[in-house]
XYZ file of C-alpha atoms in Angstrom:
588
model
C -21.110 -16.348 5.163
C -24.834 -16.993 4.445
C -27.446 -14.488 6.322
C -30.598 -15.682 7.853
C -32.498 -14.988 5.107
C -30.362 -16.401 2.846
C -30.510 -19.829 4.979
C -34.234 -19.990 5.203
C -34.360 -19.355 1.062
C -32.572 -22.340 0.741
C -34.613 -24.497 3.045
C -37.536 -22.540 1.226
C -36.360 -24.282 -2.000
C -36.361 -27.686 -0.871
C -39.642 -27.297 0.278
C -40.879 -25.937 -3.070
C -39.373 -28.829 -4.842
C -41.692 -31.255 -2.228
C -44.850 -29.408 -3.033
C -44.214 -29.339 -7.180
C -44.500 -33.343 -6.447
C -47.856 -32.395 -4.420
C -46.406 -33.569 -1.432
C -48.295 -31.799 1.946
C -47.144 -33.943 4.395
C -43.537 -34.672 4.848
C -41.688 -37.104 6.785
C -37.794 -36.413 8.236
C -36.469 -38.396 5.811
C -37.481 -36.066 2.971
C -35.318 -32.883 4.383
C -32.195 -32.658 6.094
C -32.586 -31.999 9.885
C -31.039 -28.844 9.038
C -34.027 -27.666 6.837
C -36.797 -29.195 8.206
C -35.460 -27.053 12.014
C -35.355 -24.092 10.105
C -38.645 -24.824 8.386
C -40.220 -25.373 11.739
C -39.071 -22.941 13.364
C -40.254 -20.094 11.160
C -43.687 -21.631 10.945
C -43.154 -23.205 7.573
C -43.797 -26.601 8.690
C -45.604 -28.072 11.570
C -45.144 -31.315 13.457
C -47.933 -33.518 13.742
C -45.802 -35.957 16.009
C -41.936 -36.905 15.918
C -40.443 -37.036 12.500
C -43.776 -35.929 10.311
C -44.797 -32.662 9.340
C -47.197 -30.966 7.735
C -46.444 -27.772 5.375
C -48.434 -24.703 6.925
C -47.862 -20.628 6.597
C -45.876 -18.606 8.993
C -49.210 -16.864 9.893
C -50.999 -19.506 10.444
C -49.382 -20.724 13.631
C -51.479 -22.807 15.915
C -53.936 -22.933 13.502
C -55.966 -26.173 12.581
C -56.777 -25.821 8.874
C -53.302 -27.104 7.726
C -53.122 -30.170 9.392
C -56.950 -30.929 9.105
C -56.642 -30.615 5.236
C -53.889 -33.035 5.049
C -55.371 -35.359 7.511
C -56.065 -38.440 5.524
C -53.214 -37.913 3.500
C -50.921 -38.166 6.005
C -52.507 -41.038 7.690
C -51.900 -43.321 4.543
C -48.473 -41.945 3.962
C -47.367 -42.516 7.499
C -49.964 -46.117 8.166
C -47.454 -47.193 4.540
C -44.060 -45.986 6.340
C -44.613 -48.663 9.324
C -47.060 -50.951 7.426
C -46.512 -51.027 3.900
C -49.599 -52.456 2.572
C -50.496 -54.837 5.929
C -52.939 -52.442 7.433
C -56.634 -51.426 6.802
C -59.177 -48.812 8.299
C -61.649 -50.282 11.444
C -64.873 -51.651 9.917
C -66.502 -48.493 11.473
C -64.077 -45.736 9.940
C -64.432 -47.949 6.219
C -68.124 -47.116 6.606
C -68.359 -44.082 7.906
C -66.214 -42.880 4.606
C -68.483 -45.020 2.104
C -71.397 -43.078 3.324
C -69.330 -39.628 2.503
C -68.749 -38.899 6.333
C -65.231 -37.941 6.139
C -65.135 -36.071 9.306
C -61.628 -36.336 11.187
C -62.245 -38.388 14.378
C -60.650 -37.822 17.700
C -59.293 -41.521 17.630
C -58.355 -43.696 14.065
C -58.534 -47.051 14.726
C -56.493 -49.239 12.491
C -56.054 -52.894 12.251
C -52.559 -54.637 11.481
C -51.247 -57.832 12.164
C -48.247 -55.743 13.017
C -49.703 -53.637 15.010
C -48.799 -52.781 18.694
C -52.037 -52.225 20.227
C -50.665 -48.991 21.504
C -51.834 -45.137 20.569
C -49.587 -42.284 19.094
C -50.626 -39.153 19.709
C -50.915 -36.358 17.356
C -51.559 -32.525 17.588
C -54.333 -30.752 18.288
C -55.740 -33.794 20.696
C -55.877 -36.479 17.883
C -54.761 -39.557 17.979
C -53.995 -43.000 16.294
C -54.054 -46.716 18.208
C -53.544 -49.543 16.020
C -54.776 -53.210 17.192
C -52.752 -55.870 16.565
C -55.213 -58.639 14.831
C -55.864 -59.915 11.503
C -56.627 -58.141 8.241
C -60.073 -58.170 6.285
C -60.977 -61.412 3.521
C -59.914 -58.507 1.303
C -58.549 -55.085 1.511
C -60.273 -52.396 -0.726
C -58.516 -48.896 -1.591
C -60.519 -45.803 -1.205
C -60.568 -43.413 -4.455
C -59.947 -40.185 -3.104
C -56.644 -40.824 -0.765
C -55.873 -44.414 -1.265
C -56.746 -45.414 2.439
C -57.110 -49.575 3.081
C -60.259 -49.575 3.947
C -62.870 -53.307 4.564
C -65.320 -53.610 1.488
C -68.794 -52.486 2.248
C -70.338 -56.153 2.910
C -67.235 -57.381 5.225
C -67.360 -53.665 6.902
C -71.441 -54.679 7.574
C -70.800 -58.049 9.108
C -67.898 -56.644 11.174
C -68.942 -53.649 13.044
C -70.296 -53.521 16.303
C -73.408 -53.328 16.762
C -73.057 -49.824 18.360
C -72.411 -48.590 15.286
C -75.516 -48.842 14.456
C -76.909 -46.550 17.002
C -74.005 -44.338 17.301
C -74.266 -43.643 13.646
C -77.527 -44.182 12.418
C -77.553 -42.054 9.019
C -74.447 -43.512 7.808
C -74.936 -47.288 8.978
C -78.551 -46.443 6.243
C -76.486 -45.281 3.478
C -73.966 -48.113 4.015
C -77.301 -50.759 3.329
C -79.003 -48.541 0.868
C -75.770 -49.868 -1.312
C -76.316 -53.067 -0.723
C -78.024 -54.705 -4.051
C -77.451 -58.321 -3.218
C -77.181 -60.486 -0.138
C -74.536 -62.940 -2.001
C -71.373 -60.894 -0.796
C -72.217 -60.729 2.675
C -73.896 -64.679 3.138
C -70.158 -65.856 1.126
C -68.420 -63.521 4.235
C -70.895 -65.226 6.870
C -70.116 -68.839 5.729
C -66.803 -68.869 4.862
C -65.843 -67.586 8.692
C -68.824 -69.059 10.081
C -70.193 -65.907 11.934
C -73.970 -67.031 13.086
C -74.104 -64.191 15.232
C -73.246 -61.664 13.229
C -75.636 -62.885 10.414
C -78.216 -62.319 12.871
C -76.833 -58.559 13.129
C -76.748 -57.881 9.613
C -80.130 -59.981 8.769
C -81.678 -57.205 11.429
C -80.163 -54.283 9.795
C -81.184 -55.018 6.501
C -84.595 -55.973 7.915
C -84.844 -53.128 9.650
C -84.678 -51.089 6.483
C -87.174 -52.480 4.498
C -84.411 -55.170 2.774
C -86.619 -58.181 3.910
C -85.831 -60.447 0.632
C -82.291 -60.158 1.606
C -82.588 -60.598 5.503
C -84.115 -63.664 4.471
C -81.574 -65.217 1.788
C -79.150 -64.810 5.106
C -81.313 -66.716 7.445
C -82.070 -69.190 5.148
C -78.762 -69.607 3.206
C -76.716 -70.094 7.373
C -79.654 -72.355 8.769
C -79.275 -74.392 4.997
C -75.379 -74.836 6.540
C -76.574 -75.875 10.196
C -76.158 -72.131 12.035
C -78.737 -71.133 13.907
C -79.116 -67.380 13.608
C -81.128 -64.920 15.629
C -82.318 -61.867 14.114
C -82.044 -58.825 16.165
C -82.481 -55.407 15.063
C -79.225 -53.173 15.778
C -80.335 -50.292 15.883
C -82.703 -50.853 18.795
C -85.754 -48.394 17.557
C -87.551 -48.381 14.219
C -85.877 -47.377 10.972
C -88.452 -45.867 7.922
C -88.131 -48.323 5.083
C -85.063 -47.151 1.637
C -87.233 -47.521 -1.374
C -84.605 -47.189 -3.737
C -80.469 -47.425 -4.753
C -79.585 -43.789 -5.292
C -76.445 -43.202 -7.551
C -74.471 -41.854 -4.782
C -73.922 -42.274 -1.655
C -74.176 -38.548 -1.124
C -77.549 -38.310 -1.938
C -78.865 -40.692 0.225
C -77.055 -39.041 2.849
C -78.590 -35.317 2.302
C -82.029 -36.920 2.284
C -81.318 -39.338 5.408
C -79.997 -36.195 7.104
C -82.440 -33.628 6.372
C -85.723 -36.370 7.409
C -83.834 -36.573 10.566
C -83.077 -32.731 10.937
C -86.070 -31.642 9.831
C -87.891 -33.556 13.486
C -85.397 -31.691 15.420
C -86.386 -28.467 13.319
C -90.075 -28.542 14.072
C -89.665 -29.384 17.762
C -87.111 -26.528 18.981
C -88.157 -23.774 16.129
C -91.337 -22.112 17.793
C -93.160 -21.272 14.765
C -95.981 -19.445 15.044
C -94.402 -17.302 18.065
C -92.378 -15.186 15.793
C -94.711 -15.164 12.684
C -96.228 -11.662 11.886
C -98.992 -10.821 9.885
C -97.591 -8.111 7.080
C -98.545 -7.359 3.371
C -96.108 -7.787 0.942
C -95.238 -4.243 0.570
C -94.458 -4.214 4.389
C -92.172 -7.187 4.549
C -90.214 -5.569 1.293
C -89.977 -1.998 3.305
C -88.697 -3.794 6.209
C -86.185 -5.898 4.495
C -85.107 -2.613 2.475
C -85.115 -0.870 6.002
C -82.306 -3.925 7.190
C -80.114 -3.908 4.499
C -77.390 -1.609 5.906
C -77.094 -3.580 9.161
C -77.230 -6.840 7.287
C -75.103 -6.078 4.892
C -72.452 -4.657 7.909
C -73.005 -7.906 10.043
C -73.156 -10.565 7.221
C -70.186 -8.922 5.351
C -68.451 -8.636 8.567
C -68.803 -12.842 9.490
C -66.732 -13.540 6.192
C -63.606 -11.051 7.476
C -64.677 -8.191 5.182
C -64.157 -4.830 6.424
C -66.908 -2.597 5.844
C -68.129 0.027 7.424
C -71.604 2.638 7.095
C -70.342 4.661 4.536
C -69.150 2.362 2.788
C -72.342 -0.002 2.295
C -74.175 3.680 1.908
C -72.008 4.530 -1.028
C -72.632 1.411 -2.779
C -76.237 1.286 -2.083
C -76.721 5.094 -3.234
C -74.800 4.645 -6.277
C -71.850 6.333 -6.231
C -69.823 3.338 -7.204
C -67.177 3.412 -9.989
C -65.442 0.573 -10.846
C -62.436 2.993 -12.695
C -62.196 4.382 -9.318
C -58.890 2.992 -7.696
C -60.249 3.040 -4.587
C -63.341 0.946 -5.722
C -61.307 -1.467 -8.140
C -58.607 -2.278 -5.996
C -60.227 -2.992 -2.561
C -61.402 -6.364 -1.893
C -64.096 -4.998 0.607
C -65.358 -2.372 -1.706
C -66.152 -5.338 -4.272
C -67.677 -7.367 -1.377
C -69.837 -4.867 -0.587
C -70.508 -3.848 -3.799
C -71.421 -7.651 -4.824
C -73.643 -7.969 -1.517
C -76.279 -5.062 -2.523
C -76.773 -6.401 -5.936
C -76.950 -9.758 -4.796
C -79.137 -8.076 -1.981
C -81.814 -6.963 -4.703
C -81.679 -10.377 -6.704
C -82.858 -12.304 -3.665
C -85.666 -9.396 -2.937
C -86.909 -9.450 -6.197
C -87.192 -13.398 -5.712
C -89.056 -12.723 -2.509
C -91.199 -10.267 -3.406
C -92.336 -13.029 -6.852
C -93.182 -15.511 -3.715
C -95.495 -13.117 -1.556
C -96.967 -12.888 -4.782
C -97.653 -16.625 -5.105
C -95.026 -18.184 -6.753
C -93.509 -21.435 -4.809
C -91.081 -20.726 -2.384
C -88.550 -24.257 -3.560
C -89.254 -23.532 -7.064
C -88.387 -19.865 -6.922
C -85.472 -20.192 -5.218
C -83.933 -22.981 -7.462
C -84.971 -20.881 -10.702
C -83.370 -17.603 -9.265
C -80.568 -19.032 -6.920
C -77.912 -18.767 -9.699
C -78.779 -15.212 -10.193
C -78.201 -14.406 -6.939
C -74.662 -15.802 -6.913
C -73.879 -14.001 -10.428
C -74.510 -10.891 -8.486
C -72.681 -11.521 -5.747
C -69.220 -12.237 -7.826
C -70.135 -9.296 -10.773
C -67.901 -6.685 -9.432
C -65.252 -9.257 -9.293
C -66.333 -9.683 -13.156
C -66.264 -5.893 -13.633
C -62.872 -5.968 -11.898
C -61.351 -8.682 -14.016
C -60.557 -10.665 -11.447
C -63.162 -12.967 -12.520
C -64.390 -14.751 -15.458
C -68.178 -14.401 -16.454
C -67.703 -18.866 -16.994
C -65.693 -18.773 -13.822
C -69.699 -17.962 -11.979
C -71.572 -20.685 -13.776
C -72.473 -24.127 -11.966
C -70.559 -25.303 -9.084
C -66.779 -25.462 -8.020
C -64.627 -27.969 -9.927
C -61.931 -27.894 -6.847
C -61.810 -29.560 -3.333
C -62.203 -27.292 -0.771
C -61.875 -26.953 2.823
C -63.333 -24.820 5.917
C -60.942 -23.594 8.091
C -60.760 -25.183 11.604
C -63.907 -27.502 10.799
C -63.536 -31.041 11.055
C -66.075 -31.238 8.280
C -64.463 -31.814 4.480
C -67.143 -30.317 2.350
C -68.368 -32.292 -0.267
C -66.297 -33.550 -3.479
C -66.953 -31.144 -6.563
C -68.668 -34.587 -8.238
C -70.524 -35.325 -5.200
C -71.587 -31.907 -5.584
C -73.204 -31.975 -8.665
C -75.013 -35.393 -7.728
C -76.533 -33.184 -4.638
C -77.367 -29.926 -5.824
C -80.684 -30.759 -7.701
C -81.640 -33.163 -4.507
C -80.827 -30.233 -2.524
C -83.319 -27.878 -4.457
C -85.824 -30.403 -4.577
C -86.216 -31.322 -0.669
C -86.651 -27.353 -0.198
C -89.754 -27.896 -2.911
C -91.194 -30.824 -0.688
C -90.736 -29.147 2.457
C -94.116 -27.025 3.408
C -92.423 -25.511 6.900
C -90.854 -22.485 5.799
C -89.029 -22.763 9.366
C -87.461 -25.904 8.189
C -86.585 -24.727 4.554
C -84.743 -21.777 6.216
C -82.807 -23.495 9.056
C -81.936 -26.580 6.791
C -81.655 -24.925 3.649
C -78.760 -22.641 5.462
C -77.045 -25.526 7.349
C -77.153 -27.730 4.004
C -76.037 -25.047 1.847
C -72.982 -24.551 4.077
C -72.543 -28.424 4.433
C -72.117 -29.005 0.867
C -70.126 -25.783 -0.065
C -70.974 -25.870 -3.855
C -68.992 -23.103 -4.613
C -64.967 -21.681 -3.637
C -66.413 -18.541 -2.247
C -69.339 -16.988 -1.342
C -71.431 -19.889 0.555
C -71.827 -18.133 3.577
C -73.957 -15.264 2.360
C -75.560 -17.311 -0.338
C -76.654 -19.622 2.943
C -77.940 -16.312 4.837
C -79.502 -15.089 1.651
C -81.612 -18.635 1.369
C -82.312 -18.678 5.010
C -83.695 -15.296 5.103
C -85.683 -15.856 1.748
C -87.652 -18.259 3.099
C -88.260 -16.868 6.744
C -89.396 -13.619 5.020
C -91.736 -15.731 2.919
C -93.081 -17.558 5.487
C -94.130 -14.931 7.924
C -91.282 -14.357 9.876
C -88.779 -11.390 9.949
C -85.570 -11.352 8.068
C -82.988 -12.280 10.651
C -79.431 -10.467 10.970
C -76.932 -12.455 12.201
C -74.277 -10.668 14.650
C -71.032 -10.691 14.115
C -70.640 -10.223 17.814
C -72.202 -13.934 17.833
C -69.831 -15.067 15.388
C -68.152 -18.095 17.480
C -72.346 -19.316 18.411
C -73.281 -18.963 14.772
C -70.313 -21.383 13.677
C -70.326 -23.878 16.574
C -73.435 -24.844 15.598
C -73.373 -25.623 11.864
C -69.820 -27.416 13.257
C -72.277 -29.657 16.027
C -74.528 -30.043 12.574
C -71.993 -31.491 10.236
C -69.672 -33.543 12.800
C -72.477 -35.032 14.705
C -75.609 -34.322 12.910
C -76.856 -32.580 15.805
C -78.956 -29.564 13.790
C -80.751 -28.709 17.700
C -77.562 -26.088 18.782
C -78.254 -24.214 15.148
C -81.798 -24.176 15.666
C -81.673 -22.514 18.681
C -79.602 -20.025 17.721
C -81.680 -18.977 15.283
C -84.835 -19.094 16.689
C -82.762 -16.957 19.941
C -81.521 -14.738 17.273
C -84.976 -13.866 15.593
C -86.521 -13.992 19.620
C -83.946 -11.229 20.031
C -84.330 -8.799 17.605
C -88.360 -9.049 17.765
C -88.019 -8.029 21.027
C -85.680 -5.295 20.177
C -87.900 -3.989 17.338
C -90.623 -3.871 20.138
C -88.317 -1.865 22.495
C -87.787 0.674 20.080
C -91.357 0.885 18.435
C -92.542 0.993 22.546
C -89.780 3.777 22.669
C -90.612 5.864 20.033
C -94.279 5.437 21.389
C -93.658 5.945 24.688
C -95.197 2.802 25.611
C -93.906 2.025 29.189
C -96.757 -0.763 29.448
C -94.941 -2.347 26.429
C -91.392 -1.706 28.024
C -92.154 -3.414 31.458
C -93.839 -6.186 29.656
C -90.186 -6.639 28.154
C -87.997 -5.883 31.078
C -90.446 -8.857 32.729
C -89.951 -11.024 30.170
C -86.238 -10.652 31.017
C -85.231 -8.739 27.365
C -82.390 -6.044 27.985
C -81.283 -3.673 25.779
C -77.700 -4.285 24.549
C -75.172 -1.363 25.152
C -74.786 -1.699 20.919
C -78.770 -0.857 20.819
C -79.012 1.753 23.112
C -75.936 3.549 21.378
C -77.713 3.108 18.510
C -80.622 4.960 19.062
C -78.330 7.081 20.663
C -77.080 8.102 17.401
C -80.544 8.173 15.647
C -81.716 10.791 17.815
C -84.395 8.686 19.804
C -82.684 8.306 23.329
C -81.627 11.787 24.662
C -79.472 11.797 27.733
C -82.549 12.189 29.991
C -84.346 9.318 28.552
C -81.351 6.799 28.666
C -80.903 7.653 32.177
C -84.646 6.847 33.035
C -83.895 3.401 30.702
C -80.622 2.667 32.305
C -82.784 2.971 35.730
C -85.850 0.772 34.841
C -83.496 -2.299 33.519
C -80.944 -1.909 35.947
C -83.085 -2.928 38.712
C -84.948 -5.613 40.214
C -89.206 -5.506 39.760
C -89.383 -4.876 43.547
C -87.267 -1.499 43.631
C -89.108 0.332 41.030
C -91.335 2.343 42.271
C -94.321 4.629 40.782
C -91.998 7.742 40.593
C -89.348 6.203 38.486
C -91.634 5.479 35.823
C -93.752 8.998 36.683
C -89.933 9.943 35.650
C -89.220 8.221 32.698
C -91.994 9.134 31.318
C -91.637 12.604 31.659
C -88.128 12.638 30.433
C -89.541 11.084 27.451
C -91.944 13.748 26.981
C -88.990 16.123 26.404
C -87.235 14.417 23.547
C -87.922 15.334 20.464
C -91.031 13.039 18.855
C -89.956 13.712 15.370
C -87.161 11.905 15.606
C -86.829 8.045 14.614
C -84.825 5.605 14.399
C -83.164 3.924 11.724
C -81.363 0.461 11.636
């Protein structure tokens, strides 16, 4: 008789032979009940609702990525099992993926004439509800998972008008494609939609497409409709100038004109700018490396720890080591420092009056050579394998943001580089240039700390410090490039940042008011309502600026209210200060 294991390597067969056909999602007519049981039940597959799975890993129970990745796959696949071809995407969702949003939504809305008008629940809170009503004049199929989707001029005249508020960016690129008025007019007659010409004549108006809001008047008041123009989106829309190649592109530069607002408004500028020389802003970035390197290292799931990122940074790295070769940390970390002192020599050619955009795009590939050498060095890596941009798909786990295709990609990239050129706030190169790095994901690994490295190369640059992201603030950090990418809502990551950077000023000024004895200073802070982590004050702990008598004293003056202290508790702290030893400072 079979063992367990025996039984599950058999089921584990069947569903090798499914994914040699590239098959992800699988329905329960694919496996024997038998299998697909087994399969489920040690984490092998996943149900997405009765009778359709998706194939997932053992260890990555309740976990979204699986079934997010698969999404659109198995909507056609399953929309085909019940439909066959009599079924097509809402107007909405057909746009929304022209303009390269491809974000799962909480709802699909699909249109069949066999339809039920009734909703099927999936996991993870998602759901489908397909109306019952007729299909499009014709049904287009999208390239990348063969969805039924409207065609761009029949999506136009169909959508509600909401859309065009709800979704402002996208309902732009959607009429930035449009290079005639023919397709849409031969839609308006043929169905006789006056009202809806009106909507679309306004949209395209709206945008600066006046010729062609016109040739729609005209052409339905020519065939007796009367048609009332009204502008859809209900504010004012800056003109398109030109038909960009790809969607994509007009979507990065639609997104970062409307980011860049938001940017400007919650970023407060010139209250975190300090005046340094050059040779002060490189000390102090050399002076952060160990806890950026331990924090940023740390967000990706490395684990690294002091002596570690010491060891690399002094040197005594050896790649014949077995130690060093074999650990996947040890390369990180090794890869960080030299990518570390790429991006500083790039900073230190701006303070010296080079552009900040042109820099970066000249040196950016350096920086991401570095990062990857050891890897190169280790041969786990090609030295081609680092040039350009990935040629796969990939995905972020648990976002509902699909990153960019790899040719989408390549249409971005320069556009990318050159709107950090235009842009003359360095606050807005660094906030947008991280959240669009990320948003694009040019390549399979690495675009986190390539998107910290860019941020903090142009907040250096332009007179702020360079920030260090906590890994303690891990959850904050990603929620809001997720609120940026699903909703275009860059405000949440703005304010983190500008929090963030708020923070550790204030911290720097704790300890310089510290190591000065500066109780003035330290008041000033405690008013302002700043308090010193526990993770700071064990820190200086450890550097030998806090002695017991001191943190006591510290302890006392933050952990009461303004009305309780009294002229002897500072008279105290200040001469338990006077006992430490003044030699002593700190480093981060």
């Amino acid at each position: 008789m079979a063992s367990q294991n025996e039984r599950l390597a058999e089921s584990l067969i069947q569903l090798k032979k499914l994914q040699e056909s590239h098959i992800l999602v699988v329905s329960s007519g694919e496996l024997t009940r038998t299998h697909q049981e087994r399969l489920v039940a040690n984490g092998f597959l996943q149900e997405i609702m009765k009778g359709w799975y998706v194939i997932s890993r053992p260890e990555d129970r309740g976990d979204t990525s699986s079934f997010y990745v698969s999404y659109w796959d198995f909507i056609n696949k399953y929309l085909y099992s019940r439909f066959k071809e009599s079924w097509t995407l809402s107007p909405e969702q057909s746009l929304l993926l022209y303009s390269g949003n491809k974000v799962i939504p909480d709802q699909l809305i699909v249109r069949s004439p066999l339809g039920g008008n009734n909703k099927q629940n999936l996991i993870y809170d998602k759901s489908i509800f397909v109306l019952r009503t007729s299909l499009p004049m014709m049904i287009y199929k999208e390239k990348e998972h063969g969805l039924n989707i409207y065609s761009i001029h029949e999506a136009l005249v169909m959508c509600s008008p909401s859309f065009f508020q709800n979704s402002p960016i996208e309902a732009k690129v959607c009429l930035s494609m449009i290079d005639n008025s023919r397709d849409i007019i031969k839609i308006l007659l043929s169905n006789g939609y006056s009202s809806r010409a009106g909507k679309v004549a306004g949209a395209l108006l709206a945008v600066g497409k006046e010729d062609f809001a016109k040739e729609i008047v005209q052409t339905m008041k020519d065939s007796g409709y009367r048609t009332k123009v009204e502008n859809p989106f209900n504010t004012s829309i800056e003109p398109i100038h030109q038909i960009e190649r790809s969607p994509y592109i007009s979507r990065i530069k639609f997104m970062w004109k409307q980011m860049r607002e938001t940017v400007v408004k919650e970023f407060p500028n010139e209250d975190s700018k300090k005046i340094k020389t050059p040779d002060q802003i490189l000390k102090s970035i050399e002076e952060n490396y160990k806890l950026d390197a331990y924090h940023s290292l740390s967000i990706e799931g490395y684990k690294v720890s002091d002596e570690l990122i010491e060891r690399v940074r002094s040197g005594q790295w050896d790649i014949e080591q077995k130690e060093d070769h074999n650990t996947r940390d040890a390369l990180a970390a090794r890869g960080y420092y030299l990518a570390f002192l790429e991006v500083k020599s790039s900073i230190e050619k701006i303070l010296h009056g080079t552009d900040p955009g042109q820099t970066v795009a000249k040196d950016y590939e350096n920086w991401y050579k570095a990062l990857f050498t050891p890897s190169v060095e280790a041969g786990i890596l090609k030295n081609y394998d680092l040039i350009g941009y990935r040629t796969n798909q990939v995905y972020i786990k648990g976002s509902l943001h699909t990153p960019l295709s790899p040719d989408a990609v390549r249409d971005v990239m320069p556009i990318f580089f050159s709107l950090i050129e235009q842009e003359n706030n360095p606050a807005v190169r660094a906030v947008l240039g991280h959240f669009f790095l990320t948003y694009i994901h040019p390549h399979i690994d690495g675009n986190g700390r390539m998107a910290r490295f860019l941020m903090n190369s142009m907040l250096t640059t332009g007179g702020h410090d360079w920030i260090i992201i906590p890994v303690e603030k891990r959850n904050e950090y990603i929620k809001g490039l997720e609120e940026a990418s699903v909703r275009n809502d860059i405000s949440t990551f703005t304010k983190f940042v500008s929090s963030t950077l708020h923070q550790q000023n204030q911290q720097a000024i704790f300890i310089q008011a510290t190591n000065h004895q500066d109780f003035k200073e330290i008041m000033a802070l405690r008013a302002s309502g700043f308090r010193p982590s526990a993770d700071l004050i064990k820190s200086m702990e450890k550097n030998g600026i806090l002695p017991e008598a001191a943190k006591i004293a510290i302890s006392k003056i933050f952990g009461l209210d303004d009305k309780s202290i009294s002229p002897s508790d500072i008279k105290l702290a200040q001469s338990n200060y006077m006992k430490r030893d003044n030699n002593k400072s700190m480093e981060l």
